[in-house]
Structure formats: C-alpha cells, structure tokens
JSON list of C-alpha atoms in Angstrom, two decimals:
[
{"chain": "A", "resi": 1, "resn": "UNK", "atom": "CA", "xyz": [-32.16, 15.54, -41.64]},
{"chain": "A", "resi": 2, "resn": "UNK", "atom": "CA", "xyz": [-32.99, 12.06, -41.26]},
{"chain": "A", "resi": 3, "resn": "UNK", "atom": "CA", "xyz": [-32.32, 10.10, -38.31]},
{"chain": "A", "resi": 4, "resn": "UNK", "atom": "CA", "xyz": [-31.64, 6.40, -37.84]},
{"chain": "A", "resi": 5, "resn": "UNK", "atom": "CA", "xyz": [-32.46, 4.41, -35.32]},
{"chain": "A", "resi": 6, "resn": "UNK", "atom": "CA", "xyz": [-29.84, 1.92, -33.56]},
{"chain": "A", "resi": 7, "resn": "UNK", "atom": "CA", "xyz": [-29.19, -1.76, -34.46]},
{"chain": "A", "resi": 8, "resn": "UNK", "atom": "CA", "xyz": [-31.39, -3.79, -32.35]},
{"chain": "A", "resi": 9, "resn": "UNK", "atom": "CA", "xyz": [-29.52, -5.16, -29.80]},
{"chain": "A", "resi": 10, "resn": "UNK", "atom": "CA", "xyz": [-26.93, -2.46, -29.64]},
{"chain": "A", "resi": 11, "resn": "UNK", "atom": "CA", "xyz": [-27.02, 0.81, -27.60]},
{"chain": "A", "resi": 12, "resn": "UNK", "atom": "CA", "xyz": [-27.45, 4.45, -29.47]},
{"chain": "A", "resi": 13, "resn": "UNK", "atom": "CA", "xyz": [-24.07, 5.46, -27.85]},
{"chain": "A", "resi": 14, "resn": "UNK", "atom": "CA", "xyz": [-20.60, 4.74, -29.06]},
{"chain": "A", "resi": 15, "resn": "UNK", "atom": "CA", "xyz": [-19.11, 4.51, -25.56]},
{"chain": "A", "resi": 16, "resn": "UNK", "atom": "CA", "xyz": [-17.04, 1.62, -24.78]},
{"chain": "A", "resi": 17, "resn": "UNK", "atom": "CA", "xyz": [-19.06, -1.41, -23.23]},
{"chain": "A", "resi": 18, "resn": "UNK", "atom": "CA", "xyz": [-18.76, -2.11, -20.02]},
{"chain": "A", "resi": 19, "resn": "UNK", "atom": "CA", "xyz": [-19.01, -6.10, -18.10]},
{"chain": "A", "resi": 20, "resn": "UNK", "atom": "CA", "xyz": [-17.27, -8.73, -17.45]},
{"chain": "A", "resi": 21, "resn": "UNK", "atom": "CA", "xyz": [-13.76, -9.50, -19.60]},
{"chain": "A", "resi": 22, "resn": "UNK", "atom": "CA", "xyz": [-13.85, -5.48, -20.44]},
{"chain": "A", "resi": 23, "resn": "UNK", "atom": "CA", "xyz": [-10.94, -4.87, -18.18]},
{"chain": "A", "resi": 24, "resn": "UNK", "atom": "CA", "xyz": [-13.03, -2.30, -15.87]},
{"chain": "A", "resi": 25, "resn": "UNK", "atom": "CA", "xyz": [-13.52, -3.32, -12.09]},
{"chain": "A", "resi": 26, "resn": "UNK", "atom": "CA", "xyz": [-15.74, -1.39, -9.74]},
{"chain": "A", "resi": 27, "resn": "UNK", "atom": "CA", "xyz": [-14.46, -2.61, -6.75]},
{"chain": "A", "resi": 28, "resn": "UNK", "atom": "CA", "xyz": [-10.44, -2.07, -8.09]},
{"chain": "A", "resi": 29, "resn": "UNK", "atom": "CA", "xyz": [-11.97, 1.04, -9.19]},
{"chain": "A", "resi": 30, "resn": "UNK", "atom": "CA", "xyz": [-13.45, 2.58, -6.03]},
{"chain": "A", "resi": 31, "resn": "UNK", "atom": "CA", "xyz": [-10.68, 0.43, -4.32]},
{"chain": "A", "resi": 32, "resn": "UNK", "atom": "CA", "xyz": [-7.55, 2.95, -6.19]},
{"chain": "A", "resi": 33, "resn": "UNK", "atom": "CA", "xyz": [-9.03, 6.25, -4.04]},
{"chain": "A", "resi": 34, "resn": "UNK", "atom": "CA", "xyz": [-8.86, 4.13, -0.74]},
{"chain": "A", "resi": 35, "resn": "UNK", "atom": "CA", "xyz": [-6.11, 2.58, -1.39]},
{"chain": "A", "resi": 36, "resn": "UNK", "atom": "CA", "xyz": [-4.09, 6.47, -2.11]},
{"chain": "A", "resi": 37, "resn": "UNK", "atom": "CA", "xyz": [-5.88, 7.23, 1.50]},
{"chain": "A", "resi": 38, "resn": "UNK", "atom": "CA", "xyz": [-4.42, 4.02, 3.28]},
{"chain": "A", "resi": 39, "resn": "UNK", "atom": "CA", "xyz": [-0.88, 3.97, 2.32]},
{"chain": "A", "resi": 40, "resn": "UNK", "atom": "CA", "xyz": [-1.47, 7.58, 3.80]},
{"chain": "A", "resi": 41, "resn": "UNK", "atom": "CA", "xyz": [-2.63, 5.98, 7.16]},
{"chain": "A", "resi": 42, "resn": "UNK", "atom": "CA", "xyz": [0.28, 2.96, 6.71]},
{"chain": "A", "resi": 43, "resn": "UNK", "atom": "CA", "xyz": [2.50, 5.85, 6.31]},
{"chain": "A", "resi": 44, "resn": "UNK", "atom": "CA", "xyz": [1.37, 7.79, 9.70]},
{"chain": "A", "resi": 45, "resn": "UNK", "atom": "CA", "xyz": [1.53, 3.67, 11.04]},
{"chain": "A", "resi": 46, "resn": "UNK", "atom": "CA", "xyz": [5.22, 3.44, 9.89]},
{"chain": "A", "resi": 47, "resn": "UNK", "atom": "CA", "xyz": [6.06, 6.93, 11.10]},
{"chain": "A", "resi": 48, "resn": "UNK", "atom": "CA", "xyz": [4.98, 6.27, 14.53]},
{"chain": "A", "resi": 49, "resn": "UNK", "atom": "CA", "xyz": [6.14, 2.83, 14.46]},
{"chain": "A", "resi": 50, "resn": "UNK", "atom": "CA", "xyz": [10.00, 4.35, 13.50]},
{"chain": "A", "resi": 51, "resn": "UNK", "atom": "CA", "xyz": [9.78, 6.92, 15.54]},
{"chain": "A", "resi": 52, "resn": "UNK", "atom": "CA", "xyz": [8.63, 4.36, 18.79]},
{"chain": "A", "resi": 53, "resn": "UNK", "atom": "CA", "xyz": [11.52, 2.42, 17.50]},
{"chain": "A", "resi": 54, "resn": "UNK", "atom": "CA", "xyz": [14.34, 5.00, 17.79]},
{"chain": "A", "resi": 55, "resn": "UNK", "atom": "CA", "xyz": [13.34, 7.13, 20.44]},
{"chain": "A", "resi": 56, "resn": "UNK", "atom": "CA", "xyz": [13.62, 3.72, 23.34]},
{"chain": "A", "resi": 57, "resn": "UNK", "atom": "CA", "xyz": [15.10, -0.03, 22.40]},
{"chain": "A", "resi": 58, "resn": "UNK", "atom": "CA", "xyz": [12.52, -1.04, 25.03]},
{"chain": "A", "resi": 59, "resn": "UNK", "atom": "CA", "xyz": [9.14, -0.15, 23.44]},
{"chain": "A", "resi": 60, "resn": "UNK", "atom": "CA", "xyz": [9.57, -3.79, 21.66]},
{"chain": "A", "resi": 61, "resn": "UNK", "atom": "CA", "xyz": [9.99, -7.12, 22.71]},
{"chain": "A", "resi": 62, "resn": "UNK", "atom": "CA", "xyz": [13.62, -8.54, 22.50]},
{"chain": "A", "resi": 63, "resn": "UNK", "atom": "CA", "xyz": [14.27, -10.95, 19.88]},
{"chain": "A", "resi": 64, "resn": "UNK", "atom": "CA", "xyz": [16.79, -13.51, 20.46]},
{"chain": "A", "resi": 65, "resn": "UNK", "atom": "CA", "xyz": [18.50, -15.83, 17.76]},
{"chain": "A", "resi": 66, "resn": "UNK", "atom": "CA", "xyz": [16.30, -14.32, 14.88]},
{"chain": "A", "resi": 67, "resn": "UNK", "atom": "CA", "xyz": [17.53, -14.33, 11.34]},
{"chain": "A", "resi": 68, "resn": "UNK", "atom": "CA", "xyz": [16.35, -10.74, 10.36]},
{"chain": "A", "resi": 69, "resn": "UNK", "atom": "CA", "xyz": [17.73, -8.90, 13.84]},
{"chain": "A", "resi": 70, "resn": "UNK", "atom": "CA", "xyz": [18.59, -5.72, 13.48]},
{"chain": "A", "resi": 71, "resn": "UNK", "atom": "CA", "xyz": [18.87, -3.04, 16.37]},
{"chain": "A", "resi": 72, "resn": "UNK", "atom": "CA", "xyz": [15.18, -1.83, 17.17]},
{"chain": "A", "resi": 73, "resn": "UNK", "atom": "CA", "xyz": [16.62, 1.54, 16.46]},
{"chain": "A", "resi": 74, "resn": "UNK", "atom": "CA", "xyz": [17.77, 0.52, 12.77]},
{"chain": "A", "resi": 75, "resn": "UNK", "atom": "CA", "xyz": [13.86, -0.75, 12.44]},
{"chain": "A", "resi": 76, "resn": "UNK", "atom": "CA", "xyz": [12.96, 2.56, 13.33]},
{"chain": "A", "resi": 77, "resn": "UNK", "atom": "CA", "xyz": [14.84, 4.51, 10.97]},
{"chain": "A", "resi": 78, "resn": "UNK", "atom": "CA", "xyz": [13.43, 2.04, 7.86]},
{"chain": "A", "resi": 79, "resn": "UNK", "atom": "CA", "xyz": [9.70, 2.27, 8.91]},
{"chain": "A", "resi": 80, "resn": "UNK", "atom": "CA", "xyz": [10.02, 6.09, 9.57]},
{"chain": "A", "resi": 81, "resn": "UNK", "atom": "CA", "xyz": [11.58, 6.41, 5.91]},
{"chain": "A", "resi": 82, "resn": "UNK", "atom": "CA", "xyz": [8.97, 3.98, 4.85]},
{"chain": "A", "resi": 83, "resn": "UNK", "atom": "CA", "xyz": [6.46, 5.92, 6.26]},
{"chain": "A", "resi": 84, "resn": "UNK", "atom": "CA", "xyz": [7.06, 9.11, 5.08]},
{"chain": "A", "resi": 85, "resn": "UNK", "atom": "CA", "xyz": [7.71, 7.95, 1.11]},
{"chain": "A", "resi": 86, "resn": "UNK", "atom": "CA", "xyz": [4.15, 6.06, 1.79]},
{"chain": "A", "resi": 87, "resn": "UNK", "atom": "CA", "xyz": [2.60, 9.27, 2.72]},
{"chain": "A", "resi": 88, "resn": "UNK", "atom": "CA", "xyz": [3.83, 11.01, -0.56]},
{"chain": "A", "resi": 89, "resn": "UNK", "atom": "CA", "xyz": [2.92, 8.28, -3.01]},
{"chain": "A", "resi": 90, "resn": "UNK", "atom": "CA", "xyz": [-0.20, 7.96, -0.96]},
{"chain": "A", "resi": 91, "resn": "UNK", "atom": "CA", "xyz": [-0.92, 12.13, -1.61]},
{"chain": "A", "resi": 92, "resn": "UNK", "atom": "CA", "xyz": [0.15, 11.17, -5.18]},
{"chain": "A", "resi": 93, "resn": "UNK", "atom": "CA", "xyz": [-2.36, 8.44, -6.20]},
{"chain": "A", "resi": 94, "resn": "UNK", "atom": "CA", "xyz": [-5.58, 10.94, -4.29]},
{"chain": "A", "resi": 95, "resn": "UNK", "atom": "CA", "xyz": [-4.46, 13.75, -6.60]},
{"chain": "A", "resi": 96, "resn": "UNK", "atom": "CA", "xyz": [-4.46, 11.36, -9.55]},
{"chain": "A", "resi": 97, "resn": "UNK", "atom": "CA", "xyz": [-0.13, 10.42, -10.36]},
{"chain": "A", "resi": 98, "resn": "UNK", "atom": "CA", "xyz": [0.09, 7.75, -12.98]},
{"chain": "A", "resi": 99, "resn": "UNK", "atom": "CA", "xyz": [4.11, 7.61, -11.12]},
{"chain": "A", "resi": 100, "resn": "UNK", "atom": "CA", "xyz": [2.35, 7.50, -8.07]},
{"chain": "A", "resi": 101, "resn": "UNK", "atom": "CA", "xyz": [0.43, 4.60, -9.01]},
{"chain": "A", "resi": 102, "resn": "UNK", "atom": "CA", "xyz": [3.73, 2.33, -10.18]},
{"chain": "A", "resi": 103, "resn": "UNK", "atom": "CA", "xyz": [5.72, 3.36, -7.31]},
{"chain": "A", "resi": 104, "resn": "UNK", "atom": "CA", "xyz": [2.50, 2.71, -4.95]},
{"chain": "A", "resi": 105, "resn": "UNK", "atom": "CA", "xyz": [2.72, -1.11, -5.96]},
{"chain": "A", "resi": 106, "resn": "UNK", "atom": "CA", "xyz": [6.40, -0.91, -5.77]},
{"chain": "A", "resi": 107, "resn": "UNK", "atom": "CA", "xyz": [6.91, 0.64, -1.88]},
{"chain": "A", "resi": 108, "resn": "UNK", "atom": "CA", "xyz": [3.86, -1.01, -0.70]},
{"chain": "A", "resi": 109, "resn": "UNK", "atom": "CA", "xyz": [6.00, -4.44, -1.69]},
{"chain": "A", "resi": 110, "resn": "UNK", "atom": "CA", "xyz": [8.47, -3.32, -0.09]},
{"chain": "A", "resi": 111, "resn": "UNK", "atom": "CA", "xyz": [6.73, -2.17, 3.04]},
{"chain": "A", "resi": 112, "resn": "UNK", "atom": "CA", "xyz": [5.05, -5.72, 3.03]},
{"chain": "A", "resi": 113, "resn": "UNK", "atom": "CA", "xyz": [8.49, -7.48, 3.19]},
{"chain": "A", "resi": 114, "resn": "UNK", "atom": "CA", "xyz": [9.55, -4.79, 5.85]},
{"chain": "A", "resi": 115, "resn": "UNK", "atom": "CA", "xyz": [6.51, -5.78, 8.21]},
{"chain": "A", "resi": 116, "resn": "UNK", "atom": "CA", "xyz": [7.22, -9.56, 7.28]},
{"chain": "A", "resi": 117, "resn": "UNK", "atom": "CA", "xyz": [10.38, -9.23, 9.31]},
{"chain": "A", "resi": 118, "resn": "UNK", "atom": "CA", "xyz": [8.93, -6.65, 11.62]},
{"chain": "A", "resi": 119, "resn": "UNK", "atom": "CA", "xyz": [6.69, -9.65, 12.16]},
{"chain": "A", "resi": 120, "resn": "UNK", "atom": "CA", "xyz": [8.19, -10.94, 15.78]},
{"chain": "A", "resi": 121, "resn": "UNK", "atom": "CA", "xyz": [8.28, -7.43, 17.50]},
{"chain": "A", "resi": 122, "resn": "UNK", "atom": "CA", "xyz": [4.95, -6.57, 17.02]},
{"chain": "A", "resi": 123, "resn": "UNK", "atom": "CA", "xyz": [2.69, -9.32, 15.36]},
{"chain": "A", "resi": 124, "resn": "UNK", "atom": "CA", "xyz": [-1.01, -8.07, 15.45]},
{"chain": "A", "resi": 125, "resn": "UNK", "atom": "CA", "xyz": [0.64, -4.28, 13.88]},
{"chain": "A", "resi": 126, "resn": "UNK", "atom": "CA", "xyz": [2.36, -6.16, 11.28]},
{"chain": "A", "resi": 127, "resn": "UNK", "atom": "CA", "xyz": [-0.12, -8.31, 10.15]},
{"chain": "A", "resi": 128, "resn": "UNK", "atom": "CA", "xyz": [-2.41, -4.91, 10.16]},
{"chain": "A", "resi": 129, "resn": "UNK", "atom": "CA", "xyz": [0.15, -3.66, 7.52]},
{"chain": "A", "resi": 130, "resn": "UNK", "atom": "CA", "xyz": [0.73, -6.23, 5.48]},
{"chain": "A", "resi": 131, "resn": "UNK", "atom": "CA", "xyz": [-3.07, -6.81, 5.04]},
{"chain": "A", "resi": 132, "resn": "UNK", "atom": "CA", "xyz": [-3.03, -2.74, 3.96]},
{"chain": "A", "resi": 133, "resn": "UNK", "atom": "CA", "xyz": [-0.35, -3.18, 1.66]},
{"chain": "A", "resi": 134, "resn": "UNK", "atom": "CA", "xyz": [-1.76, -6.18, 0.05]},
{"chain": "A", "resi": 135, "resn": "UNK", "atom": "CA", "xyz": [-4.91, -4.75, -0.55]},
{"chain": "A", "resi": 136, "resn": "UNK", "atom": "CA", "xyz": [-3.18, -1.66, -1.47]},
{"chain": "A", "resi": 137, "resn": "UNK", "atom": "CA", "xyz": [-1.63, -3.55, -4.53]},
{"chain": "A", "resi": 138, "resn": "UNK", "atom": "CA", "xyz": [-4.34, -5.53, -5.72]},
{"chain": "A", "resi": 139, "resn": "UNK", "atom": "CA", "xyz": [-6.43, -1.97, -5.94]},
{"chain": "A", "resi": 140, "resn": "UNK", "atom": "CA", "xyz": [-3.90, 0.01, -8.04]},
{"chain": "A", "resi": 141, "resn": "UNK", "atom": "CA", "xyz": [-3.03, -3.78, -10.45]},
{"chain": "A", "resi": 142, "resn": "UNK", "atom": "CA", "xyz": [-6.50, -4.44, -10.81]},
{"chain": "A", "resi": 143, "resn": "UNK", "atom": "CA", "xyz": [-7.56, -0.95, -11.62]},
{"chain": "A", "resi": 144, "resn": "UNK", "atom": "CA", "xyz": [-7.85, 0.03, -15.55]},
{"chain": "A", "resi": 145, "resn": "UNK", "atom": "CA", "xyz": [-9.66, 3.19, -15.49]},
{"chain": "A", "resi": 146, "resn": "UNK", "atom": "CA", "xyz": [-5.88, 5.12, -16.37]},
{"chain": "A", "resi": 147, "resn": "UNK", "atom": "CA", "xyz": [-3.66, 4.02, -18.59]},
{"chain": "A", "resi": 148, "resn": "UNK", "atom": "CA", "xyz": [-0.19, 3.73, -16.50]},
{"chain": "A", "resi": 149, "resn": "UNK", "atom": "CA", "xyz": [2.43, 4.68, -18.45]}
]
C-alpha cells in the first residue's frame, strides 16, 4: 500500500479547521458550562429573593410613585417562579439540553427585565442578576459547538 503525503500547507487530518470566522469560540465555549451553573445560582438568588419577598412586605424598601409597583409579595411570587424554572433550565444546559439551551436565552431575558424593575428595591442584587443573565445569553448565542435545533 502506498501512502501519500499531505498537500503542503494543509494538515493530514480531515477535521474541520478551526480560527477566526469558523464559528467556534473558546470563551462562548467554556462560557455554555458556566453559564448552565449560574442560572443555577440566579435561580437559588431568585428563590431566596421570592421567598424574602413573600414571607415580610418589610424586608424591602418602599417604593412610592413608581411605574412598575407591584405588592413586594407579588415580586416574590415572580422571582420564586423565576427561580425555580432557572434552576431546571440551568440542570438542563450542565447535562447537555439543546431545549435547555433556547429556553436558557429565553428565561434569562425574561429574568433580566424582571430585575430591571426589581431595580429600586434592591439595586446592587439586581444589577448582580442582570449582569448573570447577560452573560448567561451571550454564552449559550455565541456558542456553536451544538447545533440547536
């Protein structure tokens, strides 16, 4: 059997190239498993959060004439749902989901806009989560190692 050697400039494997403008991102790439592990933790966030929130009206500052008032208790109830669907899709993406994935960028959205309007109770916790969450969706958009489908 005769063997040939490769093209010169060209690699002996067939694998797909890798660089710049190939659609692969190590940071996005390594970014996908930490981003699965903190929705997790902006899920426990949002738990506690909700359940601070419902259990006393006076764990947050009072809010008067604000557009997005709601009672502290009805907060509660929307970060503790929050929360827990964060946790799930956050189990999802570690253990590999392609659904998990979509609806990561979907409910970390929404949690973003939730902690946007959250934003006047608790300000430095708010921004904390909507720095998570944004991260959280550049990760799993930037990521190409999966195809979603």
């Amino acid at each position: 059997m005769a063997q040939t050697a490769p093209t010169p400039g060209t690699s002996g494997t067939s694998a797909r190239p890798s660089g710049p403008g190939d659609g692969s991102n190590p940071w996005a790439a390594g970014g996908v498993m930490f981003a699965g592990v903190l929705l997790m933790v902006d899920g426990v966030l949002g738990v506690i959060k909700g359940i601070a929130g419902i259990a006393s009206d006076d764990v947050y500052a009072r809010i008067r004439n604000y557009t997005f008032k709601f009672d502290v208790t009805g907060w509660g109830w929307i970060h503790l749902v929050l929360g827990v669907i964060l946790i799930v899709i956050g189990l999802g993406i570690l253990k590999g989901a392609g659904w998990a994935r979509v609806l990561g960028i979907v409910i970390a959205a929404l949690n973003m806009i939730a902690n946007f309007m959250w934003l006047p109770y608790v300000p430095i916790w708010a921004i904390i989560s909507i720095a998570i969450d944004t991260f959280v969706i550049w990760a799993l958009c930037t990521d190409r190692s999966k195809v979603l489908v």
